[in-house]
Amino acid sequence: MKIIRAENYNDMSRKAANIIAAQVILKPDSVLGLATGGTPLGIYKQLVEWYKKGDVDFSEVTTVNLDEYRGLPKEHNQSYWHFMQVNLFNHINIKANHVYIPNGSDMNIERVCKEYDDIIQSVGGIDLQLLGIGNDGHIGFNEPSTVFETGTHCVNLTESTIEANKRFFQSREEVPKQAYTMGIKAIMQAEKVLMVANGESKADIIKKALFGPVTPEIPASILQIHHDFVLVADKAALSEIDVAI
Ligand code: PGA
């Protein structure tokens, strides 16, 4: 595990974007596992800027996103499909048929999950997986559980996740209660895992996940045993573990 300390959110975003850009430069046909949420926004902004300057080329890149709300059509302005178009894909030269996100509008759980696992396999697995971390320790939408769910599956979102995500909806009631998420297996099989975290609100869970016991009750804790795991976090998110690094 490697921990890279950033001064603040902008610094975290630039450092993480540098790691992703380096990955794409070194291997132009990389498979990137991408994440949504507030934390990666600055990374995507930076990558778009570098693309516009001609510094990074996404023409051969493939992406597989971590998750999608179940029951939300992709056109909905809070779908993760929409998020990715608006914040990244519309602004770079990635091919539309190289972009994969679980199909949230298909309510057939078995079909969606099988299709997505087949896709991850058919693209040859993930070279670099970008992750945020939920306040409850979730990665993707792998919520606290009694087991590490391996394949793509449908989850009931925890109260803590619904509470955290309500800021994006008109009301709490509108937040979908279920999501499709990539499982722990695909994440752990990624060649490299890059987690980003910022702000004091993440300090406690970062400490628990990365320095506590490995347990499905804190899904991110499994990353302690990944062979190439990098955390880029700002000072505030690292404030609980400063003594340890
Ligand atoms: P955030 O979400 O980036 O909006 O904090 C992280 C997550 O839920 O994975």
PDB file of C-alpha atoms and ligand atoms in Angstrom:
ATOM      1  CA  MET A   1       0.000   0.000   0.000  1.00  0.00           C
ATOM      2  CA  LYS A   2       1.299   3.396  -0.942  1.00  0.00           C
ATOM      3  CA  ILE A   3      -0.121   6.586   0.554  1.00  0.00           C
ATOM      4  CA  ILE A   4       0.424   9.872  -1.264  1.00  0.00           C
ATOM      5  CA  ARG A   5      -0.343  12.939   0.766  1.00  0.00           C
ATOM      6  CA  ALA A   6      -1.853  15.953  -1.000  1.00  0.00           C
ATOM      7  CA  GLU A   7      -2.160  19.469   0.323  1.00  0.00           C
ATOM      8  CA  ASN A   8      -5.797  19.928  -0.610  1.00  0.00           C
ATOM      9  CA  TYR A   9      -8.511  18.819  -3.037  1.00  0.00           C
ATOM     10  CA  ASN A  10      -6.878  20.390  -6.111  1.00  0.00           C
ATOM     11  CA  ASP A  11      -3.545  18.863  -5.302  1.00  0.00           C
ATOM     12  CA  MET A  12      -5.177  15.445  -4.739  1.00  0.00           C
ATOM     13  CA  SER A  13      -6.987  15.743  -8.082  1.00  0.00           C
ATOM     14  CA  ARG A  14      -3.830  16.675 -10.005  1.00  0.00           C
ATOM     15  CA  LYS A  15      -1.743  13.930  -8.431  1.00  0.00           C
ATOM     16  CA  ALA A  16      -4.387  11.285  -9.153  1.00  0.00           C
ATOM     17  CA  ALA A  17      -4.935  12.617 -12.696  1.00  0.00           C
ATOM     18  CA  ASN A  18      -1.183  12.362 -13.257  1.00  0.00           C
ATOM     19  CA  ILE A  19      -1.261   8.678 -12.300  1.00  0.00           C
ATOM     20  CA  ILE A  20      -4.163   8.025 -14.716  1.00  0.00           C
ATOM     21  CA  ALA A  21      -2.527  10.040 -17.516  1.00  0.00           C
ATOM     22  CA  ALA A  22       0.727   8.130 -17.013  1.00  0.00           C
ATOM     23  CA  GLN A  23      -1.197   4.858 -17.239  1.00  0.00           C
ATOM     24  CA  VAL A  24      -2.767   5.894 -20.564  1.00  0.00           C
ATOM     25  CA  ILE A  25       0.544   7.168 -21.948  1.00  0.00           C
ATOM     26  CA  LEU A  26       2.340   3.962 -20.984  1.00  0.00           C
ATOM     27  CA  LYS A  27      -0.475   1.735 -22.272  1.00  0.00           C
ATOM     28  CA  PRO A  28      -2.727   3.606 -24.740  1.00  0.00           C
ATOM     29  CA  ASP A  29      -5.283   0.775 -24.866  1.00  0.00           C
ATOM     30  CA  SER A  30      -5.661   0.642 -21.083  1.00  0.00           C
ATOM     31  CA  VAL A  31      -8.886  -0.499 -19.471  1.00  0.00           C
ATOM     32  CA  LEU A  32      -9.744   2.100 -16.846  1.00  0.00           C
ATOM     33  CA  GLY A  33     -12.220   1.323 -14.103  1.00  0.00           C
ATOM     34  CA  LEU A  34     -13.934   4.624 -13.357  1.00  0.00           C
ATOM     35  CA  ALA A  35     -15.899   6.002 -10.438  1.00  0.00           C
ATOM     36  CA  THR A  36     -18.567   8.631  -9.876  1.00  0.00           C
ATOM     37  CA  GLY A  37     -19.232  10.807  -6.818  1.00  0.00           C
ATOM     38  CA  GLY A  38     -17.916  14.166  -5.720  1.00  0.00           C
ATOM     39  CA  THR A  39     -14.298  13.145  -5.184  1.00  0.00           C
ATOM     40  CA  PRO A  40     -13.264  12.263  -8.784  1.00  0.00           C
ATOM     41  CA  LEU A  41     -14.736  15.437 -10.313  1.00  0.00           C
ATOM     42  CA  GLY A  42     -11.465  17.371 -10.076  1.00  0.00           C
ATOM     43  CA  ILE A  43      -9.574  14.458 -11.649  1.00  0.00           C
ATOM     44  CA  TYR A  44     -11.908  14.386 -14.646  1.00  0.00           C
ATOM     45  CA  LYS A  45     -11.655  18.159 -15.046  1.00  0.00           C
ATOM     46  CA  GLN A  46      -7.868  17.901 -15.072  1.00  0.00           C
ATOM     47  CA  LEU A  47      -7.847  15.019 -17.573  1.00  0.00           C
ATOM     48  CA  VAL A  48     -10.146  16.990 -19.909  1.00  0.00           C
ATOM     49  CA  GLU A  49      -7.770  19.946 -19.680  1.00  0.00           C
ATOM     50  CA  TRP A  50      -4.748  17.804 -20.520  1.00  0.00           C
ATOM     51  CA  TYR A  51      -6.658  16.127 -23.361  1.00  0.00           C
ATOM     52  CA  LYS A  52      -7.501  19.546 -24.824  1.00  0.00           C
ATOM     53  CA  LYS A  53      -3.843  20.517 -24.659  1.00  0.00           C
ATOM     54  CA  GLY A  54      -2.951  17.350 -26.556  1.00  0.00           C
ATOM     55  CA  ASP A  55      -1.180  15.722 -23.624  1.00  0.00           C
ATOM     56  CA  VAL A  56      -3.381  12.611 -23.273  1.00  0.00           C
ATOM     57  CA  ASP A  57      -5.124  10.584 -25.965  1.00  0.00           C
ATOM     58  CA  PHE A  58      -8.106   8.407 -25.049  1.00  0.00           C
ATOM     59  CA  SER A  59      -8.801   7.024 -28.536  1.00  0.00           C
ATOM     60  CA  GLU A  60      -7.762   3.489 -27.626  1.00  0.00           C
ATOM     61  CA  VAL A  61      -8.911   3.502 -23.984  1.00  0.00           C
ATOM     62  CA  THR A  62     -11.786   1.356 -22.708  1.00  0.00           C
ATOM     63  CA  THR A  63     -13.650   2.203 -19.508  1.00  0.00           C
ATOM     64  CA  VAL A  64     -15.792   0.137 -17.177  1.00  0.00           C
ATOM     65  CA  ASN A  65     -17.632   2.075 -14.513  1.00  0.00           C
ATOM     66  CA  LEU A  66     -18.113   0.715 -11.045  1.00  0.00           C
ATOM     67  CA  ASP A  67     -21.821   1.072 -10.599  1.00  0.00           C
ATOM     68  CA  GLU A  68     -25.217   2.455 -11.569  1.00  0.00           C
ATOM     69  CA  TYR A  69     -28.489   3.052  -9.750  1.00  0.00           C
ATOM     70  CA  ARG A  70     -31.049   0.320 -10.441  1.00  0.00           C
ATOM     71  CA  GLY A  71     -34.222   1.674 -11.973  1.00  0.00           C
ATOM     72  CA  LEU A  72     -32.812   4.962 -13.207  1.00  0.00           C
ATOM     73  CA  PRO A  73     -32.868   5.405 -16.991  1.00  0.00           C
ATOM     74  CA  LYS A  74     -29.505   6.501 -18.341  1.00  0.00           C
ATOM     75  CA  GLU A  75     -30.975   9.816 -19.500  1.00  0.00           C
ATOM     76  CA  HIS A  76     -31.918  10.731 -15.899  1.00  0.00           C
ATOM     77  CA  ASN A  77     -29.751  13.614 -14.788  1.00  0.00           C
ATOM     78  CA  GLN A  78     -28.599  11.664 -11.710  1.00  0.00           C
ATOM     79  CA  SER A  79     -27.722   8.442 -13.500  1.00  0.00           C
ATOM     80  CA  TYR A  80     -24.055   7.580 -13.425  1.00  0.00           C
ATOM     81  CA  TRP A  81     -24.166   7.206 -17.205  1.00  0.00           C
ATOM     82  CA  HIS A  82     -25.199  10.874 -17.371  1.00  0.00           C
ATOM     83  CA  PHE A  83     -22.549  11.867 -14.828  1.00  0.00           C
ATOM     84  CA  MET A  84     -19.811  10.274 -16.889  1.00  0.00           C
ATOM     85  CA  GLN A  85     -20.961  11.865 -20.156  1.00  0.00           C
ATOM     86  CA  VAL A  86     -21.209  15.331 -18.659  1.00  0.00           C
ATOM     87  CA  ASN A  87     -18.024  15.236 -16.610  1.00  0.00           C
ATOM     88  CA  LEU A  88     -15.698  13.275 -18.871  1.00  0.00           C
ATOM     89  CA  PHE A  89     -16.778  11.381 -21.958  1.00  0.00           C
ATOM     90  CA  ASN A  90     -18.366  14.317 -23.831  1.00  0.00           C
ATOM     91  CA  HIS A  91     -15.081  16.224 -23.605  1.00  0.00           C
ATOM     92  CA  ILE A  92     -12.493  13.618 -24.634  1.00  0.00           C
ATOM     93  CA  ASN A  93     -11.907  11.426 -27.686  1.00  0.00           C
ATOM     94  CA  ILE A  94     -12.997   8.126 -26.139  1.00  0.00           C
ATOM     95  CA  LYS A  95     -15.025   5.914 -28.482  1.00  0.00           C
ATOM     96  CA  ALA A  96     -18.680   5.534 -27.449  1.00  0.00           C
ATOM     97  CA  ASN A  97     -18.479   1.761 -27.908  1.00  0.00           C
ATOM     98  CA  HIS A  98     -15.493   1.564 -25.546  1.00  0.00           C
ATOM     99  CA  VAL A  99     -17.521   2.818 -22.590  1.00  0.00           C
ATOM    100  CA  TYR A 100     -19.305   0.426 -20.242  1.00  0.00           C
ATOM    101  CA  ILE A 101     -21.635   1.149 -17.317  1.00  0.00           C
ATOM    102  CA  PRO A 102     -24.107  -1.325 -15.765  1.00  0.00           C
ATOM    103  CA  ASN A 103     -27.510  -0.979 -17.409  1.00  0.00           C
ATOM    104  CA  GLY A 104     -29.577   0.682 -14.664  1.00  0.00           C
ATOM    105  CA  SER A 105     -32.789   0.712 -16.670  1.00  0.00           C
ATOM    106  CA  ASP A 106     -32.845  -3.079 -16.951  1.00  0.00           C
ATOM    107  CA  MET A 107     -34.601  -4.425 -13.840  1.00  0.00           C
ATOM    108  CA  ASN A 108     -33.541  -8.028 -14.538  1.00  0.00           C
ATOM    109  CA  ILE A 109     -30.819  -8.405 -11.930  1.00  0.00           C
ATOM    110  CA  GLU A 110     -29.464 -11.710 -13.162  1.00  0.00           C
ATOM    111  CA  ARG A 111     -29.138 -10.511 -16.744  1.00  0.00           C
ATOM    112  CA  VAL A 112     -27.502  -7.162 -15.891  1.00  0.00           C
ATOM    113  CA  CYS A 113     -24.965  -8.767 -13.555  1.00  0.00           C
ATOM    114  CA  LYS A 114     -24.035 -11.578 -15.912  1.00  0.00           C
ATOM    115  CA  GLU A 115     -23.724  -9.174 -18.854  1.00  0.00           C
ATOM    116  CA  TYR A 116     -21.447  -6.889 -16.861  1.00  0.00           C
ATOM    117  CA  ASP A 117     -19.180  -9.673 -15.607  1.00  0.00           C
ATOM    118  CA  ASP A 118     -18.929 -10.935 -19.200  1.00  0.00           C
ATOM    119  CA  ILE A 119     -17.971  -7.438 -20.359  1.00  0.00           C
ATOM    120  CA  ILE A 120     -15.235  -7.087 -17.734  1.00  0.00           C
ATOM    121  CA  GLN A 121     -13.871 -10.436 -18.795  1.00  0.00           C
ATOM    122  CA  SER A 122     -14.121  -9.712 -22.513  1.00  0.00           C
ATOM    123  CA  VAL A 123     -12.114  -6.486 -22.205  1.00  0.00           C
ATOM    124  CA  GLY A 124      -9.397  -8.452 -20.417  1.00  0.00           C
ATOM    125  CA  GLY A 125      -9.893  -7.103 -16.896  1.00  0.00           C
ATOM    126  CA  ILE A 126      -8.983  -3.709 -15.497  1.00  0.00           C
ATOM    127  CA  ASP A 127      -5.561  -2.078 -15.718  1.00  0.00           C
ATOM    128  CA  LEU A 128      -6.266   0.773 -13.315  1.00  0.00           C
ATOM    129  CA  GLN A 129      -9.298   1.045 -11.063  1.00  0.00           C
ATOM    130  CA  LEU A 130     -10.176   4.456  -9.649  1.00  0.00           C
ATOM    131  CA  LEU A 131     -12.141   4.396  -6.379  1.00  0.00           C
ATOM    132  CA  GLY A 132     -13.686   6.807  -3.936  1.00  0.00           C
ATOM    133  CA  ILE A 133     -14.659   5.599  -0.479  1.00  0.00           C
ATOM    134  CA  GLY A 134     -18.077   5.867   1.133  1.00  0.00           C
ATOM    135  CA  ASN A 135     -18.474   7.005   4.734  1.00  0.00           C
ATOM    136  CA  ASP A 136     -19.465   3.422   5.562  1.00  0.00           C
ATOM    137  CA  GLY A 137     -16.394   2.014   3.804  1.00  0.00           C
ATOM    138  CA  HIS A 138     -18.098   1.063   0.562  1.00  0.00           C
ATOM    139  CA  ILE A 139     -16.158   0.857  -2.690  1.00  0.00           C
ATOM    140  CA  GLY A 140     -18.286   1.048  -5.794  1.00  0.00           C
ATOM    141  CA  PHE A 141     -21.578   0.198  -4.142  1.00  0.00           C
ATOM    142  CA  ASN A 142     -20.150  -2.774  -2.278  1.00  0.00           C
ATOM    143  CA  GLU A 143     -21.854  -1.926   0.982  1.00  0.00           C
ATOM    144  CA  PRO A 144     -20.929  -3.330   4.433  1.00  0.00           C
ATOM    145  CA  SER A 145     -21.938  -6.961   4.540  1.00  0.00           C
ATOM    146  CA  THR A 146     -21.159 -10.273   6.161  1.00  0.00           C
ATOM    147  CA  VAL A 147     -19.356 -11.516   3.039  1.00  0.00           C
ATOM    148  CA  PHE A 148     -17.229  -9.972   0.286  1.00  0.00           C
ATOM    149  CA  GLU A 149     -19.531 -10.199  -2.762  1.00  0.00           C
ATOM    150  CA  THR A 150     -17.369 -11.307  -5.645  1.00  0.00           C
ATOM    151  CA  GLY A 151     -19.234 -10.675  -8.905  1.00  0.00           C
ATOM    152  CA  THR A 152     -21.420  -7.837 -10.161  1.00  0.00           C
ATOM    153  CA  HIS A 153     -24.523  -7.792  -7.988  1.00  0.00           C
ATOM    154  CA  CYS A 154     -27.507  -5.724  -6.926  1.00  0.00           C
ATOM    155  CA  VAL A 155     -27.295  -4.018  -3.529  1.00  0.00           C
ATOM    156  CA  ASN A 156     -29.672  -2.317  -1.170  1.00  0.00           C
ATOM    157  CA  LEU A 157     -28.042   1.008  -0.398  1.00  0.00           C
ATOM    158  CA  THR A 158     -27.371   1.665   3.272  1.00  0.00           C
ATOM    159  CA  GLU A 159     -29.042   4.523   5.118  1.00  0.00           C
ATOM    160  CA  SER A 160     -25.654   6.256   5.287  1.00  0.00           C
ATOM    161  CA  THR A 161     -25.248   6.079   1.498  1.00  0.00           C
ATOM    162  CA  ILE A 162     -28.779   7.282   0.818  1.00  0.00           C
ATOM    163  CA  GLU A 163     -28.189  10.145   3.237  1.00  0.00           C
ATOM    164  CA  ALA A 164     -24.873  11.052   1.556  1.00  0.00           C
ATOM    165  CA  ASN A 165     -26.380  10.928  -1.941  1.00  0.00           C
ATOM    166  CA  LYS A 166     -29.548  12.870  -1.251  1.00  0.00           C
ATOM    167  CA  ARG A 167     -27.663  16.092  -1.946  1.00  0.00           C
ATOM    168  CA  PHE A 168     -27.877  15.255  -5.649  1.00  0.00           C
ATOM    169  CA  PHE A 169     -31.668  14.735  -5.664  1.00  0.00           C
ATOM    170  CA  GLN A 170     -34.659  17.008  -4.977  1.00  0.00           C
ATOM    171  CA  SER A 171     -35.550  14.955  -1.905  1.00  0.00           C
ATOM    172  CA  ARG A 172     -34.388  11.900   0.043  1.00  0.00           C
ATOM    173  CA  GLU A 173     -37.368   9.922  -1.295  1.00  0.00           C
ATOM    174  CA  GLU A 174     -36.080  10.301  -4.844  1.00  0.00           C
ATOM    175  CA  VAL A 175     -32.732   8.653  -4.108  1.00  0.00           C
ATOM    176  CA  PRO A 176     -32.835   5.137  -5.590  1.00  0.00           C
ATOM    177  CA  LYS A 177     -32.643   2.455  -2.920  1.00  0.00           C
ATOM    178  CA  GLN A 178     -30.782  -0.105  -4.998  1.00  0.00           C
ATOM    179  CA  ALA A 179     -27.819  -0.169  -7.329  1.00  0.00           C
ATOM    180  CA  TYR A 180     -25.869  -2.543  -9.514  1.00  0.00           C
ATOM    181  CA  THR A 181     -22.218  -2.688  -8.610  1.00  0.00           C
ATOM    182  CA  MET A 182     -19.077  -4.366  -9.800  1.00  0.00           C
ATOM    183  CA  GLY A 183     -17.997  -6.943  -7.236  1.00  0.00           C
ATOM    184  CA  ILE A 184     -14.873  -7.134  -5.127  1.00  0.00           C
ATOM    185  CA  LYS A 185     -13.292  -9.712  -7.436  1.00  0.00           C
ATOM    186  CA  ALA A 186     -12.995  -7.413 -10.475  1.00  0.00           C
ATOM    187  CA  ILE A 187     -11.695  -4.600  -8.252  1.00  0.00           C
ATOM    188  CA  MET A 188      -9.123  -6.843  -6.586  1.00  0.00           C
ATOM    189  CA  GLN A 189      -8.058  -8.288  -9.937  1.00  0.00           C
ATOM    190  CA  ALA A 190      -7.290  -4.810 -11.303  1.00  0.00           C
ATOM    191  CA  GLU A 191      -3.577  -4.411 -11.974  1.00  0.00           C
ATOM    192  CA  LYS A 192      -3.537  -1.174 -10.016  1.00  0.00           C
ATOM    193  CA  VAL A 193      -6.070   0.381  -7.640  1.00  0.00           C
ATOM    194  CA  LEU A 194      -6.078   4.131  -7.102  1.00  0.00           C
ATOM    195  CA  MET A 195      -8.243   5.432  -4.278  1.00  0.00           C
ATOM    196  CA  VAL A 196      -8.899   9.119  -3.734  1.00  0.00           C
ATOM    197  CA  ALA A 197     -10.260  10.755  -0.601  1.00  0.00           C
ATOM    198  CA  ASN A 198     -10.502  14.278   0.665  1.00  0.00           C
ATOM    199  CA  GLY A 199     -11.912  16.128   3.619  1.00  0.00           C
ATOM    200  CA  GLU A 200     -12.153  15.534   7.329  1.00  0.00           C
ATOM    201  CA  SER A 201     -15.363  13.531   6.952  1.00  0.00           C
ATOM    202  CA  LYS A 202     -13.337  10.701   5.372  1.00  0.00           C
ATOM    203  CA  ALA A 203     -10.575  10.632   8.016  1.00  0.00           C
ATOM    204  CA  ASP A 204     -12.231   8.118  10.315  1.00  0.00           C
ATOM    205  CA  ILE A 205     -13.177   5.609   7.612  1.00  0.00           C
ATOM    206  CA  ILE A 206      -9.748   5.872   5.951  1.00  0.00           C
ATOM    207  CA  LYS A 207      -8.151   4.911   9.244  1.00  0.00           C
ATOM    208  CA  LYS A 208     -10.564   2.034   9.869  1.00  0.00           C
ATOM    209  CA  ALA A 209     -10.395   0.715   6.298  1.00  0.00           C
ATOM    210  CA  LEU A 210      -6.644   0.840   5.831  1.00  0.00           C
ATOM    211  CA  PHE A 211      -5.342   0.237   9.343  1.00  0.00           C
ATOM    212  CA  GLY A 212      -8.096  -1.860  10.931  1.00  0.00           C
ATOM    213  CA  PRO A 213      -8.994  -5.512  10.393  1.00  0.00           C
ATOM    214  CA  VAL A 214      -9.836  -6.751   6.889  1.00  0.00           C
ATOM    215  CA  THR A 215     -13.555  -7.398   7.077  1.00  0.00           C
ATOM    216  CA  PRO A 216     -16.570  -7.301   4.719  1.00  0.00           C
ATOM    217  CA  GLU A 217     -18.144  -4.979   7.290  1.00  0.00           C
ATOM    218  CA  ILE A 218     -15.726  -2.385   5.870  1.00  0.00           C
ATOM    219  CA  PRO A 219     -15.479  -3.411   2.196  1.00  0.00           C
ATOM    220  CA  ALA A 220     -12.552  -1.068   1.421  1.00  0.00           C
ATOM    221  CA  SER A 221     -10.444  -2.908   4.014  1.00  0.00           C
ATOM    222  CA  ILE A 222      -9.776  -5.664   1.453  1.00  0.00           C
ATOM    223  CA  LEU A 223      -7.559  -3.208  -0.419  1.00  0.00           C
ATOM    224  CA  GLN A 224      -4.931  -3.685   2.300  1.00  0.00           C
ATOM    225  CA  ILE A 225      -4.056  -6.955   0.579  1.00  0.00           C
ATOM    226  CA  HIS A 226      -4.076  -5.649  -3.024  1.00  0.00           C
ATOM    227  CA  HIS A 227      -0.625  -5.931  -4.611  1.00  0.00           C
ATOM    228  CA  ASP A 228      -0.606  -2.407  -6.065  1.00  0.00           C
ATOM    229  CA  PHE A 229      -2.857  -0.131  -4.071  1.00  0.00           C
ATOM    230  CA  VAL A 230      -2.286   3.640  -4.004  1.00  0.00           C
ATOM    231  CA  LEU A 231      -4.237   6.101  -1.890  1.00  0.00           C
ATOM    232  CA  VAL A 232      -4.030   9.768  -2.823  1.00  0.00           C
ATOM    233  CA  ALA A 233      -5.614  11.796  -0.055  1.00  0.00           C
ATOM    234  CA  ASP A 234      -5.499  15.312   1.255  1.00  0.00           C
ATOM    235  CA  LYS A 235      -4.208  16.223   4.705  1.00  0.00           C
ATOM    236  CA  ALA A 236      -7.695  16.364   6.185  1.00  0.00           C
ATOM    237  CA  ALA A 237      -8.577  12.828   5.056  1.00  0.00           C
ATOM    238  CA  LEU A 238      -5.251  11.585   6.465  1.00  0.00           C
ATOM    239  CA  SER A 239      -5.565  13.455   9.737  1.00  0.00           C
ATOM    240  CA  GLU A 240      -6.441  10.339  11.774  1.00  0.00           C
ATOM    241  CA  ILE A 241      -3.486   8.319  10.502  1.00  0.00           C
ATOM    242  CA  ASP A 242      -0.750  10.928  10.413  1.00  0.00           C
ATOM    243  CA  VAL A 243       1.216   9.065  13.038  1.00  0.00           C
ATOM    244  CA  ALA A 244       1.122   5.888  10.988  1.00  0.00           C
ATOM    245  CA  ILE A 245       2.689   7.211   7.769  1.00  0.00           C
TER     246      ILE A 245
HETATM  247  P1  PGA B   1     -17.950  10.896  -2.755  1.00  0.00           P
HETATM  248  O1  PGA B   1     -18.469   9.387  -2.746  1.00  0.00           O
HETATM  249  O2  PGA B   1     -16.805  10.912  -3.729  1.00  0.00           O
HETATM  250  O3  PGA B   1     -19.119  11.684  -3.265  1.00  0.00           O
HETATM  251  O4  PGA B   1     -17.538  11.209  -1.378  1.00  0.00           O
HETATM  252  C1  PGA B   1     -17.551   8.370  -2.559  1.00  0.00           C
HETATM  253  C2  PGA B   1     -18.248   7.045  -2.663  1.00  0.00           C
HETATM  254  O5  PGA B   1     -19.426   6.965  -2.236  1.00  0.00           O
HETATM  255  O6  PGA B   1     -17.645   6.097  -3.157  1.00  0.00           O
END
